[in-house]
PDB file of C-alpha atoms and ligand atoms in Angstrom:
ATOM      1  CA  MET X  23      72.978  -1.151  11.059  1.00 49.00           C
ATOM      2  CA  SER X  24      75.152  -4.546   9.331  1.00 56.00           C
ATOM      3  CA  GLU X  25      73.579  -6.680   6.831  1.00 65.00           C
ATOM      4  CA  CYS X  26      70.439  -8.861   7.435  1.00 68.00           C
ATOM      5  CA  ASN X  27      70.990 -12.102   7.479  1.00 65.00           C
ATOM      6  CA  ASN X  28      67.455 -13.687   7.897  1.00 65.00           C
ATOM      7  CA  ASN X  29      68.904 -14.791  11.704  1.00 63.00           C
ATOM      8  CA  CYS X  30      66.568 -12.916  14.315  1.00 62.00           C
ATOM      9  CA  ALA X  31      68.424 -14.468  16.689  1.00 59.00           C
ATOM     10  CA  SER X  32      71.598 -13.057  16.215  1.00 62.00           C
ATOM     11  CA  CYS X  33      70.952  -9.255  14.538  1.00 64.00           C
ATOM     12  CA  GLY X  34      71.072  -6.046  16.457  1.00 61.00           C
ATOM     13  CA  GLU X  35      67.154  -5.743  18.236  1.00 62.00           C
ATOM     14  CA  ASN X  36      66.261  -2.430  16.546  1.00 67.00           C
ATOM     15  CA  CYS X  37      66.458  -4.120  13.451  1.00 70.00           C
ATOM     16  CA  ASP X  38      63.677  -3.687  11.031  1.00 67.00           C
ATOM     17  CA  ALA X  39      63.384  -6.952   8.892  1.00 66.00           C
ATOM     18  CA  ARG X  40      63.058  -8.438  12.898  1.00 63.00           C
ATOM     19  CA  THR X  41      60.610 -10.447  13.033  1.00 62.00           C
ATOM     20  CA  ALA X  42      58.356 -11.528  16.305  1.00 60.00           C
ATOM     21  CA  PRO X  43      58.751 -14.719  17.200  1.00 61.00           C
ATOM     22  CA  GLN X  44      56.415 -17.854  15.608  1.00 72.00           C
ATOM     23  CA  SER X  45      53.619 -19.157  17.709  1.00 84.00           C
ATOM     24  CA  PHE X  46      52.757 -22.625  16.433  1.00 89.00           C
ATOM     25  CA  LEU X  47      49.906 -22.337  18.882  1.00 93.00           C
ATOM     26  CA  LYS X  48      46.909 -23.582  16.658  1.00 94.00           C
ATOM     27  CA  GLU X  49      42.939 -22.798  16.937  1.00 95.00           C
ATOM     28  CA  HIS X  50      40.300 -24.853  18.037  1.00 96.00           C
ATOM     29  CA  HIS X  51      37.665 -26.596  15.206  1.00 96.00           C
ATOM     30  CA  PRO X  52      35.463 -23.390  14.733  1.00 97.00           C
ATOM     31  CA  ASP X  53      32.217 -24.652  15.968  1.00 97.00           C
ATOM     32  CA  ALA X  54      33.852 -26.483  19.445  1.00 98.00           C
ATOM     33  CA  VAL X  55      33.270 -24.164  22.406  1.00 98.00           C
ATOM     34  CA  VAL X  56      36.200 -24.865  24.834  1.00 98.00           C
ATOM     35  CA  ARG X  57      36.823 -22.503  27.746  1.00 98.00           C
ATOM     36  CA  ARG X  58      39.569 -23.613  30.153  1.00 98.00           C
ATOM     37  CA  VAL X  59      42.399 -25.948  29.384  1.00 98.00           C
ATOM     38  CA  TYR X  60      44.886 -27.053  31.672  1.00 98.00           C
ATOM     39  CA  GLY X  61      47.505 -29.435  31.432  1.00 97.00           C
ATOM     40  CA  VAL X  62      48.384 -32.735  33.562  1.00 97.00           C
ATOM     41  CA  VAL X  63      52.138 -33.486  33.422  1.00 96.00           C
ATOM     42  CA  SER X  64      54.745 -36.071  35.016  1.00 94.00           C
ATOM     43  CA  GLY X  65      58.258 -36.402  34.976  1.00 90.00           C
ATOM     44  CA  LYS X  66      57.988 -39.893  33.388  1.00 87.00           C
ATOM     45  CA  GLY X  67      55.338 -42.367  33.071  1.00 89.00           C
ATOM     46  CA  GLY X  68      53.716 -44.430  35.539  1.00 91.00           C
ATOM     47  CA  VAL X  69      53.636 -42.171  38.554  1.00 94.00           C
ATOM     48  CA  GLY X  70      49.347 -41.816  38.037  1.00 96.00           C
ATOM     49  CA  LYS X  71      48.895 -38.834  35.528  1.00 97.00           C
ATOM     50  CA  SER X  72      46.129 -40.298  33.964  1.00 98.00           C
ATOM     51  CA  MET X  73      44.727 -41.678  38.085  1.00 98.00           C
ATOM     52  CA  VAL X  74      44.622 -37.842  38.529  1.00 98.00           C
ATOM     53  CA  THR X  75      43.692 -35.940  35.004  1.00 98.00           C
ATOM     54  CA  SER X  76      40.421 -38.577  34.952  1.00 98.00           C
ATOM     55  CA  GLN X  77      39.269 -37.972  38.921  1.00 98.00           C
ATOM     56  CA  LEU X  78      40.039 -34.142  38.515  1.00 98.00           C
ATOM     57  CA  ALA X  79      37.005 -35.014  35.301  1.00 98.00           C
ATOM     58  CA  VAL X  80      34.892 -36.879  37.187  1.00 98.00           C
ATOM     59  CA  LEU X  81      35.212 -34.594  40.309  1.00 98.00           C
ATOM     60  CA  LEU X  82      34.646 -31.379  37.895  1.00 98.00           C
ATOM     61  CA  HIS X  83      31.811 -32.782  35.986  1.00 98.00           C
ATOM     62  CA  ARG X  84      29.763 -33.912  39.530  1.00 98.00           C
ATOM     63  CA  HIS X  85      30.396 -29.847  40.288  1.00 98.00           C
ATOM     64  CA  GLY X  86      28.407 -29.072  37.171  1.00 98.00           C
ATOM     65  CA  TYR X  87      30.597 -28.789  34.661  1.00 98.00           C
ATOM     66  CA  ALA X  88      31.182 -30.032  31.179  1.00 98.00           C
ATOM     67  CA  VAL X  89      34.302 -32.248  31.535  1.00 98.00           C
ATOM     68  CA  GLY X  90      36.471 -33.353  28.248  1.00 98.00           C
ATOM     69  CA  ILE X  91      39.940 -35.504  28.536  1.00 98.00           C
ATOM     70  CA  LEU X  92      42.165 -34.571  25.587  1.00 98.00           C
ATOM     71  CA  ASP X  93      44.217 -38.139  25.953  1.00 97.00           C
ATOM     72  CA  ALA X  94      47.585 -36.872  24.275  1.00 96.00           C
ATOM     73  CA  ASP X  95      49.923 -39.604  25.478  1.00 94.00           C
ATOM     74  CA  VAL X  96      49.220 -41.472  22.284  1.00 91.00           C
ATOM     75  CA  THR X  97      52.108 -44.008  23.253  1.00 88.00           C
ATOM     76  CA  GLY X  98      50.557 -44.983  26.699  1.00 89.00           C
ATOM     77  CA  PRO X  99      46.915 -43.526  26.694  1.00 93.00           C
ATOM     78  CA  SER X 100      44.501 -45.394  29.358  1.00 94.00           C
ATOM     79  CA  ILE X 101      41.536 -43.156  29.899  1.00 98.00           C
ATOM     80  CA  PRO X 102      39.099 -44.527  27.651  1.00 97.00           C
ATOM     81  CA  GLN X 103      39.712 -47.896  29.933  1.00 97.00           C
ATOM     82  CA  ALA X 104      39.635 -45.858  33.102  1.00 98.00           C
ATOM     83  CA  PHE X 105      35.966 -44.878  32.253  1.00 98.00           C
ATOM     84  CA  GLY X 106      35.799 -47.844  30.654  1.00 98.00           C
ATOM     85  CA  ILE X 107      34.620 -46.405  26.437  1.00 97.00           C
ATOM     86  CA  HIS X 108      35.542 -49.449  24.660  1.00 95.00           C
ATOM     87  CA  GLU X 109      33.544 -47.957  21.028  1.00 92.00           C
ATOM     88  CA  GLN X 110      35.389 -46.227  18.325  1.00 92.00           C
ATOM     89  CA  ALA X 111      34.529 -42.361  17.836  1.00 94.00           C
ATOM     90  CA  VAL X 112      32.636 -41.309  14.993  1.00 93.00           C
ATOM     91  CA  GLY X 113      33.263 -38.704  13.204  1.00 90.00           C
ATOM     92  CA  THR X 114      32.309 -37.089   9.248  1.00 86.00           C
ATOM     93  CA  GLU X 115      35.041 -35.998   7.022  1.00 85.00           C
ATOM     94  CA  HIS X 116      35.735 -32.389   8.639  1.00 89.00           C
ATOM     95  CA  ALA X 117      35.638 -33.371  11.870  1.00 94.00           C
ATOM     96  CA  LEU X 118      35.205 -35.513  14.825  1.00 95.00           C
ATOM     97  CA  LEU X 119      32.743 -35.546  17.749  1.00 96.00           C
ATOM     98  CA  PRO X 120      34.440 -37.029  21.388  1.00 97.00           C
ATOM     99  CA  CYS X 121      33.094 -40.425  22.774  1.00 97.00           C
ATOM    100  CA  MET X 122      31.140 -39.468  25.645  1.00 98.00           C
ATOM    101  CA  SER X 123      31.636 -41.766  29.414  1.00 98.00           C
ATOM    102  CA  GLU X 124      28.448 -42.812  30.581  1.00 98.00           C
ATOM    103  CA  GLY X 125      28.550 -39.797  33.343  1.00 98.00           C
ATOM    104  CA  GLY X 126      28.328 -38.280  30.809  1.00 98.00           C
ATOM    105  CA  VAL X 127      32.587 -36.838  30.643  1.00 98.00           C
ATOM    106  CA  GLN X 128      33.907 -36.452  26.493  1.00 98.00           C
ATOM    107  CA  VAL X 129      37.449 -38.322  25.719  1.00 98.00           C
ATOM    108  CA  MET X 130      39.096 -38.252  22.364  1.00 97.00           C
ATOM    109  CA  SER X 131      42.068 -40.575  22.541  1.00 96.00           C
ATOM    110  CA  ILE X 132      44.473 -42.859  20.039  1.00 95.00           C
ATOM    111  CA  ASN X 133      42.656 -45.632  21.574  1.00 93.00           C
ATOM    112  CA  VAL X 134      38.756 -44.773  20.359  1.00 93.00           C
ATOM    113  CA  LEU X 135      40.689 -44.247  16.298  1.00 91.00           C
ATOM    114  CA  LEU X 136      41.957 -47.869  16.317  1.00 87.00           C
ATOM    115  CA  SER X 137      40.016 -50.478  15.493  1.00 80.00           C
ATOM    116  CA  ASP X 138      41.697 -52.809  17.753  1.00 83.00           C
ATOM    117  CA  GLU X 139      42.435 -50.673  20.888  1.00 80.00           C
ATOM    118  CA  THR X 140      45.380 -53.615  22.118  1.00 79.00           C
ATOM    119  CA  ASP X 141      47.313 -52.579  19.113  1.00 79.00           C
ATOM    120  CA  PRO X 142      50.744 -50.839  20.142  1.00 77.00           C
ATOM    121  CA  VAL X 143      51.125 -47.242  18.148  1.00 78.00           C
ATOM    122  CA  ILE X 144      54.758 -46.774  17.516  1.00 73.00           C
ATOM    123  CA  TRP X 145      55.146 -43.744  15.653  1.00 76.00           C
ATOM    124  CA  ARG X 146      57.909 -41.508  16.361  1.00 76.00           C
ATOM    125  CA  GLY X 147      57.370 -38.106  17.521  1.00 75.00           C
ATOM    126  CA  PRO X 148      56.201 -35.960  15.140  1.00 75.00           C
ATOM    127  CA  VAL X 149      53.726 -38.637  13.812  1.00 78.00           C
ATOM    128  CA  ILE X 150      52.565 -38.448  17.085  1.00 80.00           C
ATOM    129  CA  GLY X 151      52.229 -34.191  17.418  1.00 81.00           C
ATOM    130  CA  GLY X 152      49.893 -34.624  14.275  1.00 88.00           C
ATOM    131  CA  VAL X 153      47.824 -36.581  16.098  1.00 91.00           C
ATOM    132  CA  VAL X 154      47.485 -34.969  19.100  1.00 93.00           C
ATOM    133  CA  GLN X 155      47.106 -31.227  16.958  1.00 93.00           C
ATOM    134  CA  GLN X 156      44.485 -32.856  15.751  1.00 95.00           C
ATOM    135  CA  PHE X 157      42.695 -34.243  19.206  1.00 96.00           C
ATOM    136  CA  TRP X 158      42.619 -30.529  19.173  1.00 97.00           C
ATOM    137  CA  THR X 159      42.192 -28.270  15.763  1.00 96.00           C
ATOM    138  CA  ASP X 160      39.342 -31.409  14.639  1.00 96.00           C
ATOM    139  CA  VAL X 161      37.459 -32.215  17.910  1.00 97.00           C
ATOM    140  CA  ILE X 162      34.002 -30.509  18.137  1.00 97.00           C
ATOM    141  CA  TRP X 163      34.666 -30.355  21.672  1.00 98.00           C
ATOM    142  CA  ASP X 164      31.876 -28.697  24.237  1.00 98.00           C
ATOM    143  CA  VAL X 165      33.299 -28.122  27.249  1.00 98.00           C
ATOM    144  CA  ASP X 166      33.403 -25.959  30.344  1.00 98.00           C
ATOM    145  CA  PHE X 167      37.129 -27.485  31.205  1.00 98.00           C
ATOM    146  CA  LEU X 168      39.116 -29.135  28.956  1.00 98.00           C
ATOM    147  CA  LEU X 169      41.862 -31.456  30.650  1.00 98.00           C
ATOM    148  CA  VAL X 170      44.535 -32.885  28.619  1.00 98.00           C
ATOM    149  CA  ASP X 171      47.342 -35.931  29.912  1.00 97.00           C
ATOM    150  CA  MET X 172      49.722 -34.587  28.868  1.00 95.00           C
ATOM    151  CA  PRO X 173      52.926 -37.133  26.709  1.00 92.00           C
ATOM    152  CA  PRO X 174      54.903 -38.229  30.400  1.00 90.00           C
ATOM    153  CA  GLY X 175      57.935 -36.709  30.681  1.00 89.00           C
ATOM    154  CA  THR X 176      59.263 -32.984  29.209  1.00 85.00           C
ATOM    155  CA  GLY X 177      60.749 -34.391  26.594  1.00 84.00           C
ATOM    156  CA  ASP X 178      59.971 -33.570  22.362  1.00 84.00           C
ATOM    157  CA  VAL X 179      56.517 -34.907  22.485  1.00 83.00           C
ATOM    158  CA  ALA X 180      55.730 -32.754  25.525  1.00 90.00           C
ATOM    159  CA  LEU X 181      57.070 -30.386  24.256  1.00 89.00           C
ATOM    160  CA  ASN X 182      54.769 -29.689  20.937  1.00 87.00           C
ATOM    161  CA  VAL X 183      51.359 -30.370  22.875  1.00 90.00           C
ATOM    162  CA  PHE X 184      52.791 -26.939  24.612  1.00 91.00           C
ATOM    163  CA  GLN X 185      53.259 -25.570  21.628  1.00 92.00           C
ATOM    164  CA  GLN X 186      49.824 -25.693  20.083  1.00 94.00           C
ATOM    165  CA  ILE X 187      47.348 -26.714  22.331  1.00 96.00           C
ATOM    166  CA  PRO X 188      46.776 -22.860  24.481  1.00 96.00           C
ATOM    167  CA  LEU X 189      47.409 -23.759  27.822  1.00 97.00           C
ATOM    168  CA  ASP X 190      45.916 -21.894  30.714  1.00 97.00           C
ATOM    169  CA  GLY X 191      47.841 -23.762  32.947  1.00 97.00           C
ATOM    170  CA  ILE X 192      49.967 -26.814  34.365  1.00 97.00           C
ATOM    171  CA  ILE X 193      48.812 -29.568  37.498  1.00 98.00           C
ATOM    172  CA  ILE X 194      52.603 -31.223  37.952  1.00 96.00           C
ATOM    173  CA  VAL X 195      52.154 -34.813  39.700  1.00 96.00           C
ATOM    174  CA  THR X 196      54.692 -37.067  40.766  1.00 94.00           C
ATOM    175  CA  SER X 197      55.548 -39.367  42.786  1.00 92.00           C
ATOM    176  CA  PRO X 198      58.214 -39.201  46.063  1.00 91.00           C
ATOM    177  CA  GLN X 199      59.989 -42.518  44.548  1.00 84.00           C
ATOM    178  CA  GLU X 200      60.944 -40.317  41.470  1.00 78.00           C
ATOM    179  CA  LEU X 201      63.922 -37.904  41.463  1.00 82.00           C
ATOM    180  CA  VAL X 202      60.998 -35.305  42.775  1.00 85.00           C
ATOM    181  CA  SER X 203      63.286 -32.358  43.040  1.00 88.00           C
ATOM    182  CA  MET X 204      64.390 -32.496  39.310  1.00 90.00           C
ATOM    183  CA  VAL X 205      61.554 -33.190  38.020  1.00 89.00           C
ATOM    184  CA  VAL X 206      59.955 -30.389  38.619  1.00 91.00           C
ATOM    185  CA  GLU X 207      62.470 -28.215  38.169  1.00 91.00           C
ATOM    186  CA  LYS X 208      62.319 -29.572  34.202  1.00 91.00           C
ATOM    187  CA  ALA X 209      58.602 -29.267  34.586  1.00 91.00           C
ATOM    188  CA  VAL X 210      59.334 -26.017  35.501  1.00 92.00           C
ATOM    189  CA  LYS X 211      61.629 -24.517  32.974  1.00 92.00           C
ATOM    190  CA  MET X 212      59.286 -26.335  29.928  1.00 91.00           C
ATOM    191  CA  ALA X 213      56.543 -24.712  31.370  1.00 93.00           C
ATOM    192  CA  GLU X 214      57.925 -20.686  32.003  1.00 92.00           C
ATOM    193  CA  ARG X 215      59.881 -21.065  28.619  1.00 90.00           C
ATOM    194  CA  MET X 216      56.429 -21.715  27.098  1.00 90.00           C
ATOM    195  CA  GLU X 217      54.822 -18.979  29.331  1.00 93.00           C
ATOM    196  CA  VAL X 218      52.179 -21.896  30.945  1.00 96.00           C
ATOM    197  CA  PRO X 219      51.037 -21.078  34.278  1.00 96.00           C
ATOM    198  CA  ILE X 220      52.043 -23.704  37.070  1.00 97.00           C
ATOM    199  CA  VAL X 221      48.883 -24.348  38.711  1.00 98.00           C
ATOM    200  CA  GLY X 222      50.615 -26.645  41.626  1.00 97.00           C
ATOM    201  CA  LEU X 223      52.033 -29.897  41.885  1.00 97.00           C
ATOM    202  CA  VAL X 224      49.780 -33.617  42.966  1.00 97.00           C
ATOM    203  CA  GLU X 225      51.776 -35.968  44.967  1.00 96.00           C
ATOM    204  CA  ASN X 226      50.484 -39.340  43.729  1.00 96.00           C
ATOM    205  CA  MET X 227      51.817 -42.352  45.976  1.00 96.00           C
ATOM    206  CA  SER X 228      52.722 -40.400  48.789  1.00 95.00           C
ATOM    207  CA  TYR X 229      52.275 -43.146  51.687  1.00 96.00           C
ATOM    208  CA  VAL X 230      49.206 -46.126  52.739  1.00 96.00           C
ATOM    209  CA  ALA X 231      46.623 -45.907  54.699  1.00 94.00           C
ATOM    210  CA  CYS X 232      46.641 -48.427  57.542  1.00 93.00           C
ATOM    211  CA  PRO X 233      43.575 -50.808  56.759  1.00 90.00           C
ATOM    212  CA  ASP X 234      43.242 -51.284  60.540  1.00 95.00           C
ATOM    213  CA  CYS X 235      44.242 -48.096  62.509  1.00 96.00           C
ATOM    214  CA  GLY X 236      44.527 -45.516  59.805  1.00 93.00           C
ATOM    215  CA  LYS X 237      47.569 -44.460  59.974  1.00 96.00           C
ATOM    216  CA  LYS X 238      49.525 -42.820  57.342  1.00 95.00           C
ATOM    217  CA  ILE X 239      52.486 -44.663  56.013  1.00 96.00           C
ATOM    218  CA  TYR X 240      54.937 -43.359  54.050  1.00 95.00           C
ATOM    219  CA  LEU X 241      57.088 -45.988  51.986  1.00 90.00           C
ATOM    220  CA  PHE X 242      59.158 -43.289  50.197  1.00 89.00           C
ATOM    221  CA  GLY X 243      59.509 -40.817  52.552  1.00 89.00           C
ATOM    222  CA  GLU X 244      58.004 -37.299  53.176  1.00 91.00           C
ATOM    223  CA  GLY X 245      58.385 -33.943  52.458  1.00 89.00           C
ATOM    224  CA  LYS X 246      59.907 -34.808  48.703  1.00 89.00           C
ATOM    225  CA  THR X 247      57.843 -32.700  46.983  1.00 92.00           C
ATOM    226  CA  GLU X 248      56.784 -29.647  49.556  1.00 93.00           C
ATOM    227  CA  GLU X 249      60.434 -29.067  49.372  1.00 92.00           C
ATOM    228  CA  ALA X 250      60.444 -29.018  45.587  1.00 92.00           C
ATOM    229  CA  ALA X 251      57.734 -26.801  45.106  1.00 95.00           C
ATOM    230  CA  LYS X 252      58.686 -24.408  48.086  1.00 96.00           C
ATOM    231  CA  ARG X 253      62.029 -24.011  46.371  1.00 94.00           C
ATOM    232  CA  HIS X 254      59.945 -22.500  43.205  1.00 95.00           C
ATOM    233  CA  ASP X 255      56.841 -20.930  44.967  1.00 96.00           C
ATOM    234  CA  LEU X 256      54.595 -23.288  44.072  1.00 96.00           C
ATOM    235  CA  PRO X 257      51.954 -24.945  45.958  1.00 97.00           C
ATOM    236  CA  VAL X 258      51.144 -28.479  47.205  1.00 97.00           C
ATOM    237  CA  LEU X 259      47.600 -29.015  45.964  1.00 98.00           C
ATOM    238  CA  ALA X 260      47.049 -32.078  47.101  1.00 98.00           C
ATOM    239  CA  GLN X 261      48.453 -35.813  48.216  1.00 96.00           C
ATOM    240  CA  MET X 262      47.067 -39.356  47.395  1.00 97.00           C
ATOM    241  CA  PRO X 263      47.943 -42.580  48.840  1.00 96.00           C
ATOM    242  CA  ILE X 264      48.005 -45.516  47.422  1.00 96.00           C
ATOM    243  CA  ASP X 265      44.855 -47.374  46.928  1.00 96.00           C
ATOM    244  CA  PRO X 266      44.086 -50.168  45.278  1.00 96.00           C
ATOM    245  CA  ALA X 267      40.848 -49.209  45.069  1.00 96.00           C
ATOM    246  CA  LEU X 268      41.317 -46.257  43.007  1.00 97.00           C
ATOM    247  CA  ALA X 269      43.665 -48.855  40.549  1.00 98.00           C
ATOM    248  CA  LYS X 270      40.562 -51.351  40.583  1.00 98.00           C
ATOM    249  CA  LEU X 271      38.304 -48.964  39.660  1.00 98.00           C
ATOM    250  CA  VAL X 272      40.215 -47.803  36.460  1.00 98.00           C
ATOM    251  CA  ASP X 273      41.299 -51.227  35.999  1.00 98.00           C
ATOM    252  CA  GLU X 274      37.392 -52.082  35.732  1.00 98.00           C
ATOM    253  CA  GLY X 275      36.205 -48.605  33.713  1.00 98.00           C
ATOM    254  CA  ARG X 276      34.875 -47.199  36.563  1.00 98.00           C
ATOM    255  CA  ILE X 277      36.614 -44.575  37.385  1.00 98.00           C
ATOM    256  CA  GLU X 278      33.116 -42.327  37.716  1.00 98.00           C
ATOM    257  CA  ASN X 279      32.322 -44.070  40.886  1.00 98.00           C
ATOM    258  CA  LEU X 280      34.740 -42.784  42.933  1.00 98.00           C
ATOM    259  CA  GLN X 281      34.186 -42.405  46.379  1.00 96.00           C
ATOM    260  CA  SER X 282      37.945 -40.397  47.257  1.00 95.00           C
ATOM    261  CA  ASP X 283      37.681 -36.386  47.421  1.00 94.00           C
ATOM    262  CA  ALA X 284      41.438 -36.703  47.580  1.00 96.00           C
ATOM    263  CA  LEU X 285      41.737 -33.853  44.374  1.00 98.00           C
ATOM    264  CA  GLU X 286      38.174 -32.130  45.618  1.00 98.00           C
ATOM    265  CA  GLY X 287      41.269 -29.103  46.473  1.00 97.00           C
ATOM    266  CA  VAL X 288      42.683 -29.239  42.678  1.00 98.00           C
ATOM    267  CA  VAL X 289      39.402 -28.248  41.755  1.00 98.00           C
ATOM    268  CA  ASP X 290      38.779 -25.190  44.099  1.00 98.00           C
ATOM    269  CA  VAL X 291      41.640 -23.819  42.697  1.00 98.00           C
ATOM    270  CA  LEU X 292      41.084 -24.887  39.029  1.00 98.00           C
ATOM    271  CA  VAL X 293      36.730 -23.686  39.498  1.00 98.00           C
ATOM    272  CA  SER X 294      38.475 -20.586  41.756  1.00 97.00           C
ATOM    273  CA  ARG X 295      40.549 -19.475  38.871  1.00 94.00           C
TER     274      ARG X 295
HETATM  275  P1  ADP C 303      50.825 -42.045  34.463  1.00 67.95           P
HETATM  276  O1  ADP C 303      49.576 -41.473  33.574  1.00 67.95           O
HETATM  277  O2  ADP C 303      51.341 -41.979  35.129  1.00 67.95           O
HETATM  278  O3  ADP C 303      51.896 -43.221  33.188  1.00 67.95           O
HETATM  279  P2  ADP C 303      48.917 -44.158  35.114  1.00 67.95           P
HETATM  280  O4  ADP C 303      47.572 -43.660  35.958  1.00 67.95           O
HETATM  281  O5  ADP C 303      48.234 -45.281  34.814  1.00 67.95           O
HETATM  282  O6  ADP C 303      50.158 -43.207  35.486  1.00 67.95           O
HETATM  283  O7  ADP C 303      48.783 -45.354  37.033  1.00 67.95           O
HETATM  284  C1  ADP C 303      49.648 -46.035  36.497  1.00 67.95           C
HETATM  285  C2  ADP C 303      48.685 -46.967  37.056  1.00 67.95           C
HETATM  286  O8  ADP C 303      49.304 -47.139  38.575  1.00 67.95           O
HETATM  287  C3  ADP C 303      47.939 -47.524  36.331  1.00 67.95           C
HETATM  288  O9  ADP C 303      47.291 -48.592  37.207  1.00 67.95           O
HETATM  289  C4  ADP C 303      46.786 -46.654  37.445  1.00 67.95           C
HETATM  290  O10 ADP C 303      45.124 -47.605  38.227  1.00 67.95           O
HETATM  291  C5  ADP C 303      48.231 -46.986  38.982  1.00 67.95           C
HETATM  292  N1  ADP C 303      48.009 -45.703  40.442  1.00 67.95           N
HETATM  293  C6  ADP C 303      48.272 -44.429  39.849  1.00 67.95           C
HETATM  294  N2  ADP C 303      48.401 -44.378  40.446  1.00 67.95           N
HETATM  295  C7  ADP C 303      47.734 -44.987  42.533  1.00 67.95           C
HETATM  296  C8  ADP C 303      47.262 -44.621  43.329  1.00 67.95           C
HETATM  297  N3  ADP C 303      47.251 -43.617  44.251  1.00 67.95           N
HETATM  298  N4  ADP C 303      46.637 -46.014  43.653  1.00 67.95           N
HETATM  299  C9  ADP C 303      46.424 -47.309  43.554  1.00 67.95           C
HETATM  300  N5  ADP C 303      46.753 -47.381  42.121  1.00 67.95           N
HETATM  301  C10 ADP C 303      47.356 -45.937  41.313  1.00 67.95           C
END
């Protein structure tokens, strides 16, 4: 055997000094109870990742589950707004308590820690990674389902979150105007590399329903997400229309008054896993 150069990537597989791949996964707070963790990812910002996360939380909560949202989208945090949460989180020296929405969804986000929620977050990746890690390690969650609104994209910041939080699966949100095929491919590769199962895809902004006759108008073309999903043997869990009523609910902080059941199929899948 050649002399050990401490580089396990280049040495023989039978080397005695070989070390196991290092895990960066962190434990949650010792007083926290978290039964299942799902990440919601997207190829870029603005496709409705937070919208999907919020709706899933509302629907799961209606099914009787304790639900939390860890808002890891630190530079574009929109979860507190959707749930009408504007107060600051309280904490002790050793832990933070999540904020509670009116309906009872637990939320932790950078926006409930900033003294002014309109302050921009202009930190670099490693600092953001540290904050998200603390949302996992320092918050006393008490949930059946923790949904992680992941940083957009498949770059460093998202990868950090994958490495730190033990995800039971991810849901990929796409919109048909994105380069769906490439986005899905990147997300699939990232999930495979991190050994996280993909629950399936949600296509947002799929169509507009005509207010008069209900006919679905596919503004950006039809079938792109299905095609990409088929290529990777993944299910399309739901298609969600562009609906001004949804945007209004978010803007008014009333997502818990949601009427749509477009994501019920996703909830069924999450609950039955
Ligand atoms: P992301 O988390 O991917 O950055 P958001 O969920 O914040 O995206 O959505 C971006 C904007 O689009 C928000 O104002 C949101 O309310 C709106 N939006 C998202 N999905 C829909 C939809 N299906 N219908 C109408 N508005 C939507």
